[in-house]
PDB file of C-alpha atoms in Angstrom:
ATOM      1  CA  UNK A  18       6.556  16.167 -20.159  1.00 66.00           C
ATOM      2  CA  UNK A  19       7.240  12.641 -18.937  1.00 79.00           C
ATOM      3  CA  UNK A  20       5.912  11.983 -15.469  1.00 90.00           C
ATOM      4  CA  UNK A  21       7.929   9.804 -13.089  1.00 92.00           C
ATOM      5  CA  UNK A  22       4.902   7.648 -12.322  1.00 97.00           C
ATOM      6  CA  UNK A  23       3.549   5.637 -15.232  1.00 96.00           C
ATOM      7  CA  UNK A  24       0.087   4.184 -15.886  1.00 94.00           C
ATOM      8  CA  UNK A  25      -1.085   1.418 -13.601  1.00 94.00           C
ATOM      9  CA  UNK A  26      -2.513  -1.819 -14.862  1.00 87.00           C
ATOM     10  CA  UNK A  27      -4.336  -4.384 -12.777  1.00 86.00           C
ATOM     11  CA  UNK A  28      -2.805  -7.821 -12.885  1.00 88.00           C
ATOM     12  CA  UNK A  29      -3.906 -11.126 -11.387  1.00 91.00           C
ATOM     13  CA  UNK A  30      -2.658 -11.562  -7.826  1.00 92.00           C
ATOM     14  CA  UNK A  31       0.381 -13.771  -7.448  1.00 94.00           C
ATOM     15  CA  UNK A  32       2.149 -14.186  -4.114  1.00 96.00           C
ATOM     16  CA  UNK A  33       5.863 -13.882  -4.781  1.00 95.00           C
ATOM     17  CA  UNK A  34       8.992 -13.766  -2.709  1.00 96.00           C
ATOM     18  CA  UNK A  35      10.016 -10.363  -1.386  1.00 96.00           C
ATOM     19  CA  UNK A  36      12.054  -8.152  -3.680  1.00 96.00           C
ATOM     20  CA  UNK A  37      15.057  -6.741  -1.800  1.00 96.00           C
ATOM     21  CA  UNK A  38      14.794  -3.561  -3.911  1.00 97.00           C
ATOM     22  CA  UNK A  39      11.386  -2.681  -2.425  1.00 97.00           C
ATOM     23  CA  UNK A  40      12.812  -0.368   0.230  1.00 97.00           C
ATOM     24  CA  UNK A  41      14.889   1.496  -2.347  1.00 97.00           C
ATOM     25  CA  UNK A  42      11.888   1.857  -4.658  1.00 98.00           C
ATOM     26  CA  UNK A  43       9.731   3.109  -1.772  1.00 98.00           C
ATOM     27  CA  UNK A  44      12.436   5.624  -0.902  1.00 98.00           C
ATOM     28  CA  UNK A  45      12.451   6.951  -4.470  1.00 97.00           C
ATOM     29  CA  UNK A  46       8.684   7.410  -4.493  1.00 98.00           C
ATOM     30  CA  UNK A  47       8.703   8.989  -1.019  1.00 98.00           C
ATOM     31  CA  UNK A  48      11.335  11.475  -2.264  1.00 97.00           C
ATOM     32  CA  UNK A  49       9.227  12.286  -5.361  1.00 97.00           C
ATOM     33  CA  UNK A  50       6.203  12.972  -3.145  1.00 98.00           C
ATOM     34  CA  UNK A  51       8.224  15.145  -0.739  1.00 97.00           C
ATOM     35  CA  UNK A  52       9.694  17.141  -3.651  1.00 97.00           C
ATOM     36  CA  UNK A  53       6.225  17.732  -5.103  1.00 96.00           C
ATOM     37  CA  UNK A  54       4.607  18.446  -1.722  1.00 96.00           C
ATOM     38  CA  UNK A  55       7.137  19.779   0.792  1.00 95.00           C
ATOM     39  CA  UNK A  56       6.292  18.630   4.284  1.00 93.00           C
ATOM     40  CA  UNK A  57       4.491  15.498   3.121  1.00 95.00           C
ATOM     41  CA  UNK A  58       5.725  12.504   5.061  1.00 96.00           C
ATOM     42  CA  UNK A  59       4.880   9.311   3.243  1.00 98.00           C
ATOM     43  CA  UNK A  60       6.122   6.070   4.726  1.00 98.00           C
ATOM     44  CA  UNK A  61       6.591   2.536   3.485  1.00 98.00           C
ATOM     45  CA  UNK A  62       3.970   0.101   4.820  1.00 97.00           C
ATOM     46  CA  UNK A  63       2.441  -3.203   3.769  1.00 94.00           C
ATOM     47  CA  UNK A  64       4.193  -6.478   2.999  1.00 96.00           C
ATOM     48  CA  UNK A  65       6.886  -4.874   0.864  1.00 97.00           C
ATOM     49  CA  UNK A  66       8.027  -2.862   3.920  1.00 98.00           C
ATOM     50  CA  UNK A  67       8.920  -6.104   5.724  1.00 98.00           C
ATOM     51  CA  UNK A  68      12.180  -7.634   4.461  1.00 97.00           C
ATOM     52  CA  UNK A  69      11.697 -11.225   3.392  1.00 96.00           C
ATOM     53  CA  UNK A  70       7.880 -11.163   3.582  1.00 97.00           C
ATOM     54  CA  UNK A  71       6.254 -12.668   0.493  1.00 97.00           C
ATOM     55  CA  UNK A  72       3.432 -10.657  -1.025  1.00 95.00           C
ATOM     56  CA  UNK A  73       1.892  -9.405  -4.203  1.00 93.00           C
ATOM     57  CA  UNK A  74       4.875  -7.176  -4.944  1.00 93.00           C
ATOM     58  CA  UNK A  75       3.092  -3.838  -4.603  1.00 96.00           C
ATOM     59  CA  UNK A  76       4.867  -0.980  -2.843  1.00 98.00           C
ATOM     60  CA  UNK A  77       2.321   0.427  -0.382  1.00 97.00           C
ATOM     61  CA  UNK A  78       2.838   3.889   1.060  1.00 98.00           C
ATOM     62  CA  UNK A  79       0.914   5.622   3.828  1.00 98.00           C
ATOM     63  CA  UNK A  80       0.537   9.385   3.493  1.00 98.00           C
ATOM     64  CA  UNK A  81      -1.248  10.908   6.487  1.00 98.00           C
ATOM     65  CA  UNK A  82      -2.763  14.327   5.782  1.00 98.00           C
ATOM     66  CA  UNK A  83      -5.185  16.699   7.407  1.00 97.00           C
ATOM     67  CA  UNK A  84      -8.672  16.210   5.935  1.00 97.00           C
ATOM     68  CA  UNK A  85      -8.733  19.711   4.445  1.00 97.00           C
ATOM     69  CA  UNK A  86      -5.435  19.042   2.602  1.00 97.00           C
ATOM     70  CA  UNK A  87      -6.454  15.713   1.070  1.00 97.00           C
ATOM     71  CA  UNK A  88      -7.837  17.236  -2.185  1.00 97.00           C
ATOM     72  CA  UNK A  89      -4.586  19.188  -2.750  1.00 97.00           C
ATOM     73  CA  UNK A  90      -2.450  16.164  -1.840  1.00 98.00           C
ATOM     74  CA  UNK A  91      -4.459  14.105  -4.315  1.00 97.00           C
ATOM     75  CA  UNK A  92      -3.903  16.706  -7.060  1.00 97.00           C
ATOM     76  CA  UNK A  93      -0.154  16.683  -6.361  1.00 97.00           C
ATOM     77  CA  UNK A  94      -0.059  12.895  -6.638  1.00 97.00           C
ATOM     78  CA  UNK A  95      -2.045  13.030  -9.876  1.00 97.00           C
ATOM     79  CA  UNK A  96       0.487  15.583 -11.191  1.00 96.00           C
ATOM     80  CA  UNK A  97       3.270  13.062 -10.521  1.00 97.00           C
ATOM     81  CA  UNK A  98       1.395  10.579 -12.715  1.00 97.00           C
ATOM     82  CA  UNK A  99      -0.513   8.574 -10.114  1.00 97.00           C
ATOM     83  CA  UNK A 100      -4.050   7.602 -11.052  1.00 96.00           C
ATOM     84  CA  UNK A 101      -7.217   7.174  -9.046  1.00 93.00           C
ATOM     85  CA  UNK A 102      -8.166   3.613  -8.291  1.00 85.00           C
ATOM     86  CA  UNK A 103     -10.370   2.091 -10.992  1.00 77.00           C
ATOM     87  CA  UNK A 104     -12.928   1.003  -8.376  1.00 75.00           C
ATOM     88  CA  UNK A 105     -14.010   4.339  -6.860  1.00 67.00           C
ATOM     89  CA  UNK A 106     -16.199   2.784  -4.174  1.00 72.00           C
ATOM     90  CA  UNK A 107     -13.222   1.013  -2.570  1.00 79.00           C
ATOM     91  CA  UNK A 108     -11.608   4.270  -1.411  1.00 88.00           C
ATOM     92  CA  UNK A 109     -13.634   7.493  -1.233  1.00 90.00           C
ATOM     93  CA  UNK A 110     -12.160  10.935  -2.063  1.00 92.00           C
ATOM     94  CA  UNK A 111     -11.874  11.605   1.680  1.00 94.00           C
ATOM     95  CA  UNK A 112      -9.432   8.640   1.964  1.00 95.00           C
ATOM     96  CA  UNK A 113      -8.105   8.054  -1.540  1.00 95.00           C
ATOM     97  CA  UNK A 114      -5.753   5.368  -2.708  1.00 95.00           C
ATOM     98  CA  UNK A 115      -3.798   6.383  -5.776  1.00 97.00           C
ATOM     99  CA  UNK A 116      -1.839   3.974  -7.879  1.00 96.00           C
ATOM    100  CA  UNK A 117       0.880   3.978 -10.481  1.00 97.00           C
ATOM    101  CA  UNK A 118       4.001   2.261 -11.725  1.00 97.00           C
ATOM    102  CA  UNK A 119       7.607   3.325 -11.343  1.00 97.00           C
ATOM    103  CA  UNK A 120      10.484   1.791 -13.240  1.00 95.00           C
ATOM    104  CA  UNK A 121      13.519   0.930 -11.180  1.00 95.00           C
ATOM    105  CA  UNK A 122      16.577  -1.095 -12.070  1.00 91.00           C
ATOM    106  CA  UNK A 123      14.895  -2.401 -15.246  1.00 92.00           C
ATOM    107  CA  UNK A 124      11.752  -3.543 -13.424  1.00 94.00           C
ATOM    108  CA  UNK A 125       8.270  -2.048 -13.191  1.00 95.00           C
ATOM    109  CA  UNK A 126       6.976  -1.732  -9.629  1.00 97.00           C
ATOM    110  CA  UNK A 127       3.319  -1.141  -8.870  1.00 96.00           C
ATOM    111  CA  UNK A 128       2.787   1.512  -6.177  1.00 98.00           C
ATOM    112  CA  UNK A 129      -0.268   2.314  -4.024  1.00 97.00           C
ATOM    113  CA  UNK A 130      -0.336   5.558  -2.033  1.00 98.00           C
ATOM    114  CA  UNK A 131      -2.945   5.510   0.738  1.00 97.00           C
ATOM    115  CA  UNK A 132      -3.818   9.105   1.666  1.00 98.00           C
ATOM    116  CA  UNK A 133      -5.394   8.797   5.095  1.00 97.00           C
ATOM    117  CA  UNK A 134      -6.738  11.509   7.399  1.00 98.00           C
ATOM    118  CA  UNK A 135      -3.962  11.969   9.969  1.00 97.00           C
ATOM    119  CA  UNK A 136      -6.405  11.692  12.876  1.00 96.00           C
ATOM    120  CA  UNK A 137      -7.905   8.416  11.634  1.00 95.00           C
ATOM    121  CA  UNK A 138      -7.367   5.296  13.759  1.00 95.00           C
ATOM    122  CA  UNK A 139      -6.318   3.669  10.501  1.00 95.00           C
ATOM    123  CA  UNK A 140      -2.937   5.458  10.663  1.00 96.00           C
ATOM    124  CA  UNK A 141      -1.694   3.765  13.867  1.00 96.00           C
ATOM    125  CA  UNK A 142      -3.310   0.497  12.732  1.00 96.00           C
ATOM    126  CA  UNK A 143      -1.367   0.499   9.456  1.00 96.00           C
ATOM    127  CA  UNK A 144       1.881   1.355  11.229  1.00 97.00           C
ATOM    128  CA  UNK A 145       1.247  -1.119  14.039  1.00 96.00           C
ATOM    129  CA  UNK A 146       0.504  -3.971  11.646  1.00 97.00           C
ATOM    130  CA  UNK A 147       3.725  -3.296   9.736  1.00 97.00           C
ATOM    131  CA  UNK A 148       5.708  -3.067  12.968  1.00 97.00           C
ATOM    132  CA  UNK A 149       4.181  -6.309  14.313  1.00 97.00           C
ATOM    133  CA  UNK A 150       5.176  -8.093  11.097  1.00 97.00           C
ATOM    134  CA  UNK A 151       8.696  -6.688  11.373  1.00 98.00           C
ATOM    135  CA  UNK A 152       8.995  -7.920  14.963  1.00 97.00           C
ATOM    136  CA  UNK A 153       7.342 -11.347  14.819  1.00 97.00           C
ATOM    137  CA  UNK A 154       8.640 -14.130  12.515  1.00 97.00           C
ATOM    138  CA  UNK A 155       5.703 -16.422  13.423  1.00 97.00           C
ATOM    139  CA  UNK A 156       3.224 -13.713  12.429  1.00 97.00           C
ATOM    140  CA  UNK A 157       5.059 -13.275   9.100  1.00 97.00           C
ATOM    141  CA  UNK A 158       4.890 -17.030   8.454  1.00 97.00           C
ATOM    142  CA  UNK A 159       1.186 -17.144   9.298  1.00 97.00           C
ATOM    143  CA  UNK A 160       0.465 -14.160   7.070  1.00 98.00           C
ATOM    144  CA  UNK A 161       2.435 -15.619   4.154  1.00 97.00           C
ATOM    145  CA  UNK A 162       0.586 -18.930   4.502  1.00 97.00           C
ATOM    146  CA  UNK A 163      -2.758 -17.091   4.498  1.00 97.00           C
ATOM    147  CA  UNK A 164      -1.916 -15.160   1.328  1.00 97.00           C
ATOM    148  CA  UNK A 165      -0.703 -18.295  -0.453  1.00 97.00           C
ATOM    149  CA  UNK A 166      -3.851 -20.197   0.589  1.00 97.00           C
ATOM    150  CA  UNK A 167      -6.119 -17.423  -0.714  1.00 97.00           C
ATOM    151  CA  UNK A 168      -4.431 -17.521  -4.123  1.00 96.00           C
ATOM    152  CA  UNK A 169      -4.333 -21.340  -4.121  1.00 96.00           C
ATOM    153  CA  UNK A 170      -8.115 -21.270  -3.640  1.00 96.00           C
ATOM    154  CA  UNK A 171      -8.369 -19.393  -6.939  1.00 94.00           C
ATOM    155  CA  UNK A 172      -8.592 -15.763  -5.807  1.00 93.00           C
ATOM    156  CA  UNK A 173      -6.608 -13.609  -8.221  1.00 90.00           C
ATOM    157  CA  UNK A 174      -8.613 -10.364  -8.148  1.00 90.00           C
ATOM    158  CA  UNK A 175      -7.032  -7.702  -5.936  1.00 87.00           C
ATOM    159  CA  UNK A 176     -10.305  -6.585  -4.316  1.00 86.00           C
ATOM    160  CA  UNK A 177     -11.343 -10.163  -3.528  1.00 91.00           C
ATOM    161  CA  UNK A 178      -7.824 -10.890  -2.234  1.00 94.00           C
ATOM    162  CA  UNK A 179      -7.979  -7.905   0.127  1.00 90.00           C
ATOM    163  CA  UNK A 180     -11.431  -8.911   1.361  1.00 92.00           C
ATOM    164  CA  UNK A 181     -10.251 -12.472   1.963  1.00 96.00           C
ATOM    165  CA  UNK A 182      -7.406 -11.210   4.207  1.00 95.00           C
ATOM    166  CA  UNK A 183      -9.545  -8.693   6.081  1.00 93.00           C
ATOM    167  CA  UNK A 184     -10.846 -10.916   8.896  1.00 95.00           C
ATOM    168  CA  UNK A 185      -7.399 -12.266   9.728  1.00 96.00           C
ATOM    169  CA  UNK A 186      -5.822  -8.790   9.721  1.00 95.00           C
ATOM    170  CA  UNK A 187      -8.672  -7.418  11.832  1.00 94.00           C
ATOM    171  CA  UNK A 188      -8.051 -10.217  14.364  1.00 95.00           C
ATOM    172  CA  UNK A 189      -4.342  -9.347  14.516  1.00 95.00           C
ATOM    173  CA  UNK A 190      -5.179  -5.666  15.030  1.00 95.00           C
ATOM    174  CA  UNK A 191      -7.547  -6.573  17.862  1.00 95.00           C
ATOM    175  CA  UNK A 192      -4.831  -8.656  19.550  1.00 94.00           C
ATOM    176  CA  UNK A 193      -2.454  -5.709  19.202  1.00 92.00           C
ATOM    177  CA  UNK A 194      -5.035  -3.286  20.618  1.00 92.00           C
ATOM    178  CA  UNK A 195      -5.149  -1.414  17.306  1.00 90.00           C
ATOM    179  CA  UNK A 196      -8.598  -2.313  16.010  1.00 80.00           C
ATOM    180  CA  UNK A 197     -10.118   0.881  14.701  1.00 57.00           C
ATOM    181  CA  UNK A 198     -12.958   1.308  12.270  1.00 54.00           C
ATOM    182  CA  UNK A 199     -12.505  -2.167  10.836  1.00 49.00           C
ATOM    183  CA  UNK A 200     -10.432  -1.037   7.865  1.00 54.00           C
ATOM    184  CA  UNK A 201      -7.582  -3.443   7.254  1.00 59.00           C
ATOM    185  CA  UNK A 202      -4.163  -1.998   6.453  1.00 67.00           C
ATOM    186  CA  UNK A 203      -2.653  -2.376   3.013  1.00 68.00           C
ATOM    187  CA  UNK A 204      -0.372  -5.358   2.894  1.00 64.00           C
TER     188      UNK A 204
END
């Protein structure tokens, strides 16, 4: 049986212009998740959720779940073809990030699904960061410049890239009143 989500492969980070198909791709994956797990309410977050915002081209989804459901949610995502992240220490089983690739319109799109305990302060932080980027063109420009500078400095590893953005994102969350446990949203 062919799964809708294909194997993920890590690639060097490149900051590219936004793909206008990102919302459509996210919608397809959200529908796949909802069909596999009725009641699951994944949502599009991260840079690809902000039209026109340059980024690494990954479709990030937030999937809040009650802590006791996270193992079953994870199994359902694995059944769709998602894989666990190759670096297990980055996201523990209590807050997994699963990854995969979906083909859409002749293009392969990398997808990250962040399964987060619904009561975690990370949930409103992720949403708030996305919403702030949607609302503020200056913030989008600043964020794009930061990402381009990180890559220009030679950072092409995804973990190092995320760590390099963390302080800036944490500062934005503090200004927005959304600073939680220090975990930066996917973007």
